[in-house]
Amino acid sequence: MARIGVFVCHCGENIARTVRVKELAQKAAQIPGVVHSEDYIYMCSEPGQKKVRDAIQQKKLTGVVVAACSPQLHELTFRKACQEAGLNPYLCEMANIREQCSWVHTDREKATQKAYEHLRYIVEKVRRNRPLRPIPVPITPRVLVIGGGIAGIQAALDIADGGVPVTLVERQPSIGGNMARLSETFPTLDCAQCILTPKMVSVRQHPNIELLTYSEVEDVKGFVGNFQVTIKKKPRYVDEDLCTGCGDCAPACPSAVPNEFDRNLSWRKAIYIPFPQAVPPVYTLDPQACLNGPKLFPLACERCYQACGPKAINFNDRPKIIERKVGAIIVATGYELLNADYVKELGYGLYPDVMDGLEFERLLSASGPTGGEVVRPSDHKVPKTVVFIQCVGSRNPANGVPYCSRICCMYTAKHALLYKHKVPEGKAFIFYMDIRAGGKGYEEFIQRVMEQERITYIRGAVSKVYGLNGKLMVQGVDTLSGQRLEVAADLVVLATAMVGANSSDLVQKLRLAVDRYGFGQEAHPKLRPVETLSAGIFLAGVAQAPKDIPDTVAQASAAAGKALALVAQKTLEREPTVASVNEFTCVGCFECQKVCPYGAIERKEIRDRAGNLLKVVSTVNTGVCNGCGACVVACRNKSMDLAGFSEEQIFASLAAVTV
Amino acid sequence: MAAVRTDSERTEKGWEPKLIAFVCNWCTYAGADAAGTRRMLYSPCVRIIRFPCTGRIDPHFIVRAFEQGADGVLVSGCHPGDCHYVSGNLLARRRFAIFKALMDFLGLEPERLSFSWVSATEAGKWVEVVNSRVEALRKLGPARVPWGTLSGPPPSLNGRSVAPMPQEPLSQVKPDDYQAVESQLRQLAEGLLATGQVKAVLGYGKGSLQQATPIVITNATEANQLIFNEHCVQNLTVYLTSPSFRSLRPLGVVVKACDSKSLVGLLQEDQVKREDFRAIAVSCPGVKVNGRWADKCLSCDQRIGPIADHIVGSSEPKSTAGADPRDWEIQTIEKWAPAERWNFWMNQFSRCIRCYACRAVCPLCYCQPCIADKNRPQWIPTSPHLKGNVSWNLFRALHLAGRCIGCDECTRVCPVGIRLDLINRRLSLEVAKRFGYEPGKDPSVPPPLATYRPNDPGEFIL
């Protein structure tokens, strides 16, 4: 026989103002099986919790119902109190009579009746609860980091320094990501390469880091603590161990294509290294660009092979499948620039001298296509007037993205400053909506650009960019003076919005929630910013939202800390509210297996003593089950059930609220 | 379990509608909490029941809520793409689309059953949805309680407003068409048994009053007991899942074009293995029930079904297929007002004596035990009272949605003539329309309610 204790909270006046709490506690005492019922002004306070603990011990309660606020708020508090008093925490539940009753109704009569019915529903549910124990799952001490930009590099280094092995997967031939493309970084004007390459080298040399470049995650199975990851290493056609990075092959190669690393502002050969400081410092043969064609065979040209001293080139290279077990995954997939029609209105793609911020970075970079000299792509002349346009696509819900890309104000100021340093006689104009310089030393940097570098800031939008007599006419408006104006520019640089680079394919494999702009959904925007809703998967850097390098590095370290904290445990305790199968009644239609999003349902053979197969039934892998209950609904004869939301509980709950 | 409120209690002056809201924990429950945090006011007539996910919400819970006196039910969860469990809401969207179609067909007022997507931030939407639902219920008045009260004589399908479908298509079928098949069938069965390719053949034999009856022959010499004629109406595949037929594997089973489709279902659901049976597909010109061509035969254009190991007779498609009279009857019912439809079906269900013949004869009703035999909890009241009758017939219809191949055996054997064929057919049409799925075609395609597409129509969701 159940012995249930009911505890009604006044929440000061919050509940008591609308719900007659004394009456509620008295009526609750009449429900069969309720042996204790009381009310108190603040149940969640220490004296309130003590009332729960005392009642459990004195009245030998087998279930506890706390009628108070939302379970999202205090269920853990009261479950903990029950556990301290020796009651299984899963025998305690909350009736939400604040958020879903007293706060949303004014009629005391109806609110009290509703609170009573709700309380009765929870009593009926608790009566049918079973004591549950968390399910222990072993944890694999290895972390997968997806993406080798600054976020992935930082996360991998932090975890590896913590003594945990890391597998770092990068899609491109070299790690470094977008940061490797940058010339100098705001607000300190450090050379990006100079601060990044030492970290890249550390990654390669770290004994705890397994670096897989030119590789992609093929498949992710399993669950927190126990992911099985399949990684495809694309054929490089160059032996990574033999290649010395001497570069003798590239001059021999007759085929040249635009260099993606330089944002197509320069050329590279079919056999190439993206940039001189690439890690690993080995060449890659791009079969799409090779004269031999995508399949390479039959071989028409093997000049690179002949030029290669150590004979590192292997035309027979094949994709390699690498399997790793990992306990946690960090997604650091970074960003891309928005490709919207809005960008085209501003002449991007139409005029070679309209470029995006990353292209201008390459133009400014000492290792870039011009060796750091600012010249127009069209005629290689030094531009005398440069117009920078901020918020291209950002903060523009109609034609672009609604959010602020956060870094453009700063890098545009930096662009203008670097341009002025290189072309002191040049003129720079910046069209802006607002200046957002909310970082350490950022406002000072903006002030310096405005005042010392004498750069013209124009508050207003640009409607159109068009070519006229070899100039780019920038039509805009100065909203401070209210005047329309037109600037004849030699070069236009667009601060294009950032969007997440999470490919839909990868998102699906990871079962990751992303918004429509490709940014990963964090578990809580404030309190759990690096965790995702999928346990064991963390976000780092711009994969979560636009951010600058300091924030990216900070978040990468945060994700590394979270991953380390996870894999530092030997075993993990999972919620025991999982599905189970009644093997006697299961008829093995496996409808449950078809609907399970986690692959938690397995087949189990039932045999007699002689070993004859009697039937095949479903069985639940409790380490994988997340307790959604889709299988229970799919099961036609209800051989499935879900702990904590069992069929009996729901039936009893329904009876309690409908009658 | 406490007693249901009586009608007089419910219709007295102080009547307030009761809306039961089934909500998912992650989106709508949090959204309702948010409404509280922002002190937004809404109707106290709603009772919120928390589920982990809309994918956990069984349509049967909704039936139960109505059965126990709810005036309306609202199901609310995460927007597509937001599901905490990846796909629970997308599976639910398919299931509830079918459930909604079923309840509409039976004549439940559409306003009583609503679905919505309310995210954790959409407190305003939650308030709006609850208030609008409660208002709609207030206008409708109390639900008919107990679930399925009879009110007056039902409309009749016999007083059809349009002339019945002509039955000419099959008038040219001659007894010879069957005899040729029958003699070939005997030869084939003899050969299969003699060579040991099958242990037994399950086919049709002579029954009383010219009827056919299922027989099993295990000896080649008995092959001449097999018959095939216009009375061979039974779907023999129902026996394939029976434990007593286990020792007869591999079993040769005589199937008509329609019966063969249920083999697809059994394979899809792992109930038989392909090597356990040989499908002896007889070329079927059509069969008769009570002296009339069966409804299913009038629109059938196939002689041989999708699974056929041995083909007896011609496999040429028929040129005589006409319109389906069941579709015509469905259209007639759908023209009626909801109250009329409800009345019609409640009268139908009121006749149910819970003999479970429909279940016994259905090849896809293979669960042992059936949900109707389960008593913890008691899913379906067992006595032949209207309340349990409604639940039973609803459950069975839902369990067959997307699976029923329309052999109409349930309707044929029903001793009280409940038009289960129309319900099953209606849901098949809905499944075909919404999900482009036809049961009994391809065993490798997942059943429609066990899968989803991200862009499935959700026009019925608020």
mmCIF file of C-alpha atoms in Angstrom, chain A residues 73-252:
data_model
loop_
_atom_site.group_PDB
_atom_site.id
_atom_site.type_symbol
_atom_site.label_atom_id
_atom_site.label_comp_id
_atom_site.label_asym_id
_atom_site.label_seq_id
_atom_site.Cartn_x
_atom_site.Cartn_y
_atom_site.Cartn_z
ATOM 1 C CA LEU A 73 12.978 24.599 -11.341
ATOM 2 C CA HIS A 74 13.016 22.504 -8.191
ATOM 3 C CA GLU A 75 12.431 18.847 -9.016
ATOM 4 C CA LEU A 76 16.135 18.154 -8.474
ATOM 5 C CA THR A 77 16.061 19.998 -5.133
ATOM 6 C CA PHE A 78 13.281 17.849 -3.737
ATOM 7 C CA ARG A 79 14.536 14.628 -5.252
ATOM 8 C CA LYS A 80 17.826 15.283 -3.527
ATOM 9 C CA ALA A 81 16.031 15.914 -0.233
ATOM 10 C CA CYS A 82 14.198 12.604 -0.629
ATOM 11 C CA GLN A 83 17.430 10.806 -1.345
ATOM 12 C CA GLU A 84 18.958 12.272 1.820
ATOM 13 C CA ALA A 85 16.024 10.900 3.775
ATOM 14 C CA GLY A 86 16.454 7.467 2.239
ATOM 15 C CA LEU A 87 13.683 7.594 -0.362
ATOM 16 C CA ASN A 88 14.511 6.760 -3.970
ATOM 17 C CA PRO A 89 14.570 10.148 -5.734
ATOM 18 C CA TYR A 90 12.431 8.893 -8.610
ATOM 19 C CA LEU A 91 9.549 8.437 -6.164
ATOM 20 C CA CYS A 92 9.301 12.206 -5.806
ATOM 21 C CA GLU A 93 7.505 14.438 -8.300
ATOM 22 C CA MET A 94 6.242 17.982 -8.432
ATOM 23 C CA ALA A 95 2.774 19.308 -9.166
ATOM 24 C CA ASN A 96 3.202 22.572 -11.037
ATOM 25 C CA ILE A 97 0.630 24.840 -9.371
ATOM 26 C CA ARG A 98 2.566 28.078 -9.787
ATOM 27 C CA GLU A 99 3.710 28.637 -13.396
ATOM 28 C CA GLN A 100 0.803 26.639 -14.789
ATOM 29 C CA CYS A 101 -1.867 27.598 -12.260
ATOM 30 C CA SER A 102 -1.603 30.436 -9.751
ATOM 31 C CA TRP A 103 0.346 32.740 -12.064
ATOM 32 C CA VAL A 104 -1.988 32.347 -15.018
ATOM 33 C CA HIS A 105 -5.403 32.385 -13.367
ATOM 34 C CA THR A 106 -7.255 34.871 -11.188
ATOM 35 C CA ASP A 107 -10.427 32.979 -10.216
ATOM 36 C CA ARG A 108 -9.598 31.469 -6.808
ATOM 37 C CA GLU A 109 -12.346 28.871 -7.055
ATOM 38 C CA LYS A 110 -11.337 27.530 -10.448
ATOM 39 C CA ALA A 111 -7.633 27.820 -9.758
ATOM 40 C CA THR A 112 -7.991 25.829 -6.539
ATOM 41 C CA GLN A 113 -10.008 23.156 -8.333
ATOM 42 C CA LYS A 114 -7.442 22.994 -11.121
ATOM 43 C CA ALA A 115 -4.590 22.796 -8.613
ATOM 44 C CA TYR A 116 -6.392 19.988 -6.818
ATOM 45 C CA GLU A 117 -6.945 17.973 -9.989
ATOM 46 C CA HIS A 118 -3.352 18.521 -10.993
ATOM 47 C CA LEU A 119 -2.133 17.462 -7.576
ATOM 48 C CA ARG A 120 -4.331 14.359 -7.761
ATOM 49 C CA TYR A 121 -2.830 13.534 -11.158
ATOM 50 C CA ILE A 122 0.681 13.715 -9.744
ATOM 51 C CA VAL A 123 -0.337 11.628 -6.697
ATOM 52 C CA GLU A 124 -1.698 8.948 -9.028
ATOM 53 C CA LYS A 125 1.496 9.115 -11.066
ATOM 54 C CA VAL A 126 3.769 8.896 -8.031
ATOM 55 C CA ARG A 127 1.730 5.989 -6.663
ATOM 56 C CA ARG A 128 2.764 4.046 -9.756
ATOM 57 C CA ASN A 129 6.378 5.207 -9.877
ATOM 58 C CA ARG A 130 9.060 2.606 -9.388
ATOM 59 C CA PRO A 131 12.353 3.205 -7.628
ATOM 60 C CA LEU A 132 14.959 3.710 -10.332
ATOM 61 C CA ARG A 133 18.710 3.761 -10.269
ATOM 62 C CA PRO A 134 20.888 5.754 -12.651
ATOM 63 C CA ILE A 135 22.365 3.594 -15.382
ATOM 64 C CA PRO A 136 26.172 3.463 -15.266
ATOM 65 C CA VAL A 137 27.919 3.705 -18.623
ATOM 66 C CA PRO A 138 31.681 3.463 -19.119
ATOM 67 C CA ILE A 139 33.398 6.417 -20.773
ATOM 68 C CA THR A 140 36.027 6.217 -23.504
ATOM 69 C CA PRO A 141 38.847 8.619 -22.620
ATOM 70 C CA ARG A 142 39.351 10.192 -26.037
ATOM 71 C CA VAL A 143 37.888 13.319 -27.585
ATOM 72 C CA LEU A 144 37.086 14.000 -31.218
ATOM 73 C CA VAL A 145 37.521 17.581 -32.376
ATOM 74 C CA ILE A 146 35.881 18.372 -35.706
ATOM 75 C CA GLY A 147 37.461 21.338 -37.446
ATOM 76 C CA GLY A 148 41.073 22.510 -37.346
ATOM 77 C CA GLY A 149 40.628 26.254 -37.188
ATOM 78 C CA ILE A 150 41.747 28.250 -34.191
ATOM 79 C CA ALA A 151 38.816 26.893 -32.126
ATOM 80 C CA GLY A 152 39.595 23.264 -32.901
ATOM 81 C CA ILE A 153 43.330 23.836 -32.438
ATOM 82 C CA GLN A 154 42.863 25.465 -29.041
ATOM 83 C CA ALA A 155 40.402 22.810 -27.844
ATOM 84 C CA ALA A 156 42.642 19.971 -29.033
ATOM 85 C CA LEU A 157 45.720 21.456 -27.341
ATOM 86 C CA ASP A 158 43.915 22.032 -24.043
ATOM 87 C CA ILE A 159 42.526 18.522 -23.934
ATOM 88 C CA ALA A 160 45.819 16.968 -24.971
ATOM 89 C CA ASP A 161 47.611 18.989 -22.285
ATOM 90 C CA GLY A 162 45.121 17.532 -19.830
ATOM 91 C CA GLY A 163 46.472 14.112 -20.676
ATOM 92 C CA VAL A 164 43.544 12.889 -22.763
ATOM 93 C CA PRO A 165 44.110 11.673 -26.333
ATOM 94 C CA VAL A 166 42.484 13.794 -29.038
ATOM 95 C CA THR A 167 41.625 13.058 -32.640
ATOM 96 C CA LEU A 168 41.511 16.293 -34.630
ATOM 97 C CA VAL A 169 39.751 16.017 -37.973
ATOM 98 C CA GLU A 170 40.156 18.728 -40.606
ATOM 99 C CA ARG A 171 38.510 18.686 -44.011
ATOM 100 C CA GLN A 172 41.191 20.796 -45.728
ATOM 101 C CA PRO A 173 44.778 19.679 -46.452
ATOM 102 C CA SER A 174 46.062 21.924 -43.637
ATOM 103 C CA ILE A 175 44.805 23.056 -40.269
ATOM 104 C CA GLY A 176 44.614 26.765 -39.572
ATOM 105 C CA GLY A 177 41.149 27.562 -40.827
ATOM 106 C CA ASN A 178 40.067 31.088 -41.583
ATOM 107 C CA MET A 179 42.448 32.606 -39.072
ATOM 108 C CA ALA A 180 45.397 31.499 -41.203
ATOM 109 C CA ARG A 181 44.028 33.734 -43.966
ATOM 110 C CA LEU A 182 44.085 36.888 -41.854
ATOM 111 C CA SER A 183 46.765 39.525 -42.202
ATOM 112 C CA GLU A 184 46.858 41.172 -38.812
ATOM 113 C CA THR A 185 44.426 40.862 -35.948
ATOM 114 C CA PHE A 186 42.555 43.638 -34.162
ATOM 115 C CA PRO A 187 43.034 45.452 -31.837
ATOM 116 C CA THR A 188 46.696 44.671 -31.252
ATOM 117 C CA LEU A 189 47.676 44.206 -34.895
ATOM 118 C CA ASP A 190 49.506 40.973 -34.204
ATOM 119 C CA CYS A 191 50.306 39.100 -37.364
ATOM 120 C CA ALA A 192 47.774 36.242 -37.481
ATOM 121 C CA GLN A 193 50.249 33.752 -38.897
ATOM 122 C CA CYS A 194 52.813 34.647 -36.257
ATOM 123 C CA ILE A 195 50.498 33.824 -33.388
ATOM 124 C CA LEU A 196 48.727 30.924 -35.063
ATOM 125 C CA THR A 197 51.509 28.877 -36.633
ATOM 126 C CA PRO A 198 53.245 28.022 -33.344
ATOM 127 C CA LYS A 199 49.964 26.536 -32.165
ATOM 128 C CA MET A 200 49.561 24.625 -35.424
ATOM 129 C CA VAL A 201 53.018 23.164 -35.016
ATOM 130 C CA SER A 202 52.263 22.231 -31.389
ATOM 131 C CA VAL A 203 49.220 20.323 -32.578
ATOM 132 C CA ARG A 204 51.333 18.318 -34.966
ATOM 133 C CA GLN A 205 53.997 17.595 -32.382
ATOM 134 C CA HIS A 206 51.753 16.875 -29.408
ATOM 135 C CA PRO A 207 52.003 13.214 -28.388
ATOM 136 C CA ASN A 208 48.345 13.173 -27.382
ATOM 137 C CA ILE A 209 46.980 14.580 -30.635
ATOM 138 C CA GLU A 210 46.192 12.457 -33.623
ATOM 139 C CA LEU A 211 45.927 14.881 -36.535
ATOM 140 C CA LEU A 212 43.803 13.752 -39.466
ATOM 141 C CA THR A 213 43.842 16.408 -42.175
ATOM 142 C CA TYR A 214 42.080 16.105 -45.512
ATOM 143 C CA SER A 215 39.589 13.913 -43.644
ATOM 144 C CA GLU A 216 35.886 14.027 -42.972
ATOM 145 C CA VAL A 217 33.615 12.487 -40.391
ATOM 146 C CA GLU A 218 31.665 9.799 -42.197
ATOM 147 C CA ASP A 219 29.448 8.479 -39.442
ATOM 148 C CA VAL A 220 28.815 8.904 -35.744
ATOM 149 C CA LYS A 221 27.151 6.159 -33.761
ATOM 150 C CA GLY A 222 26.677 5.618 -30.055
ATOM 151 C CA PHE A 223 26.064 8.088 -27.295
ATOM 152 C CA VAL A 224 27.723 10.222 -24.649
ATOM 153 C CA GLY A 225 30.896 8.568 -23.377
ATOM 154 C CA ASN A 226 30.742 5.948 -26.105
ATOM 155 C CA PHE A 227 30.678 7.416 -29.584
ATOM 156 C CA GLN A 228 31.907 5.296 -32.471
ATOM 157 C CA VAL A 229 33.201 7.594 -35.138
ATOM 158 C CA THR A 230 34.044 6.645 -38.692
ATOM 159 C CA ILE A 231 36.439 9.054 -40.393
ATOM 160 C CA LYS A 232 37.244 9.029 -44.070
ATOM 161 C CA LYS A 233 40.757 10.147 -44.940
ATOM 162 C CA LYS A 234 40.604 11.389 -48.487
ATOM 163 C CA PRO A 235 43.452 10.286 -50.771
ATOM 164 C CA ARG A 236 46.177 12.932 -50.874
ATOM 165 C CA TYR A 237 48.145 10.976 -53.525
ATOM 166 C CA VAL A 238 51.235 12.096 -51.619
ATOM 167 C CA ASP A 239 52.705 9.980 -48.844
ATOM 168 C CA GLU A 240 52.579 12.160 -45.719
ATOM 169 C CA ASP A 241 55.576 10.393 -44.206
ATOM 170 C CA LEU A 242 57.782 10.566 -47.301
ATOM 171 C CA CYS A 243 56.951 14.118 -48.415
ATOM 172 C CA THR A 244 59.555 16.575 -47.170
ATOM 173 C CA GLY A 245 57.597 19.605 -48.297
ATOM 174 C CA CYS A 246 60.521 20.677 -50.500
ATOM 175 C CA GLY A 247 58.126 21.913 -53.181
ATOM 176 C CA ASP A 248 59.987 20.539 -56.207
ATOM 177 C CA CYS A 249 56.775 18.991 -57.541
ATOM 178 C CA ALA A 250 54.648 22.145 -57.845
ATOM 179 C CA PRO A 251 56.854 24.011 -60.382
ATOM 180 C CA ALA A 252 56.889 20.868 -62.513
#
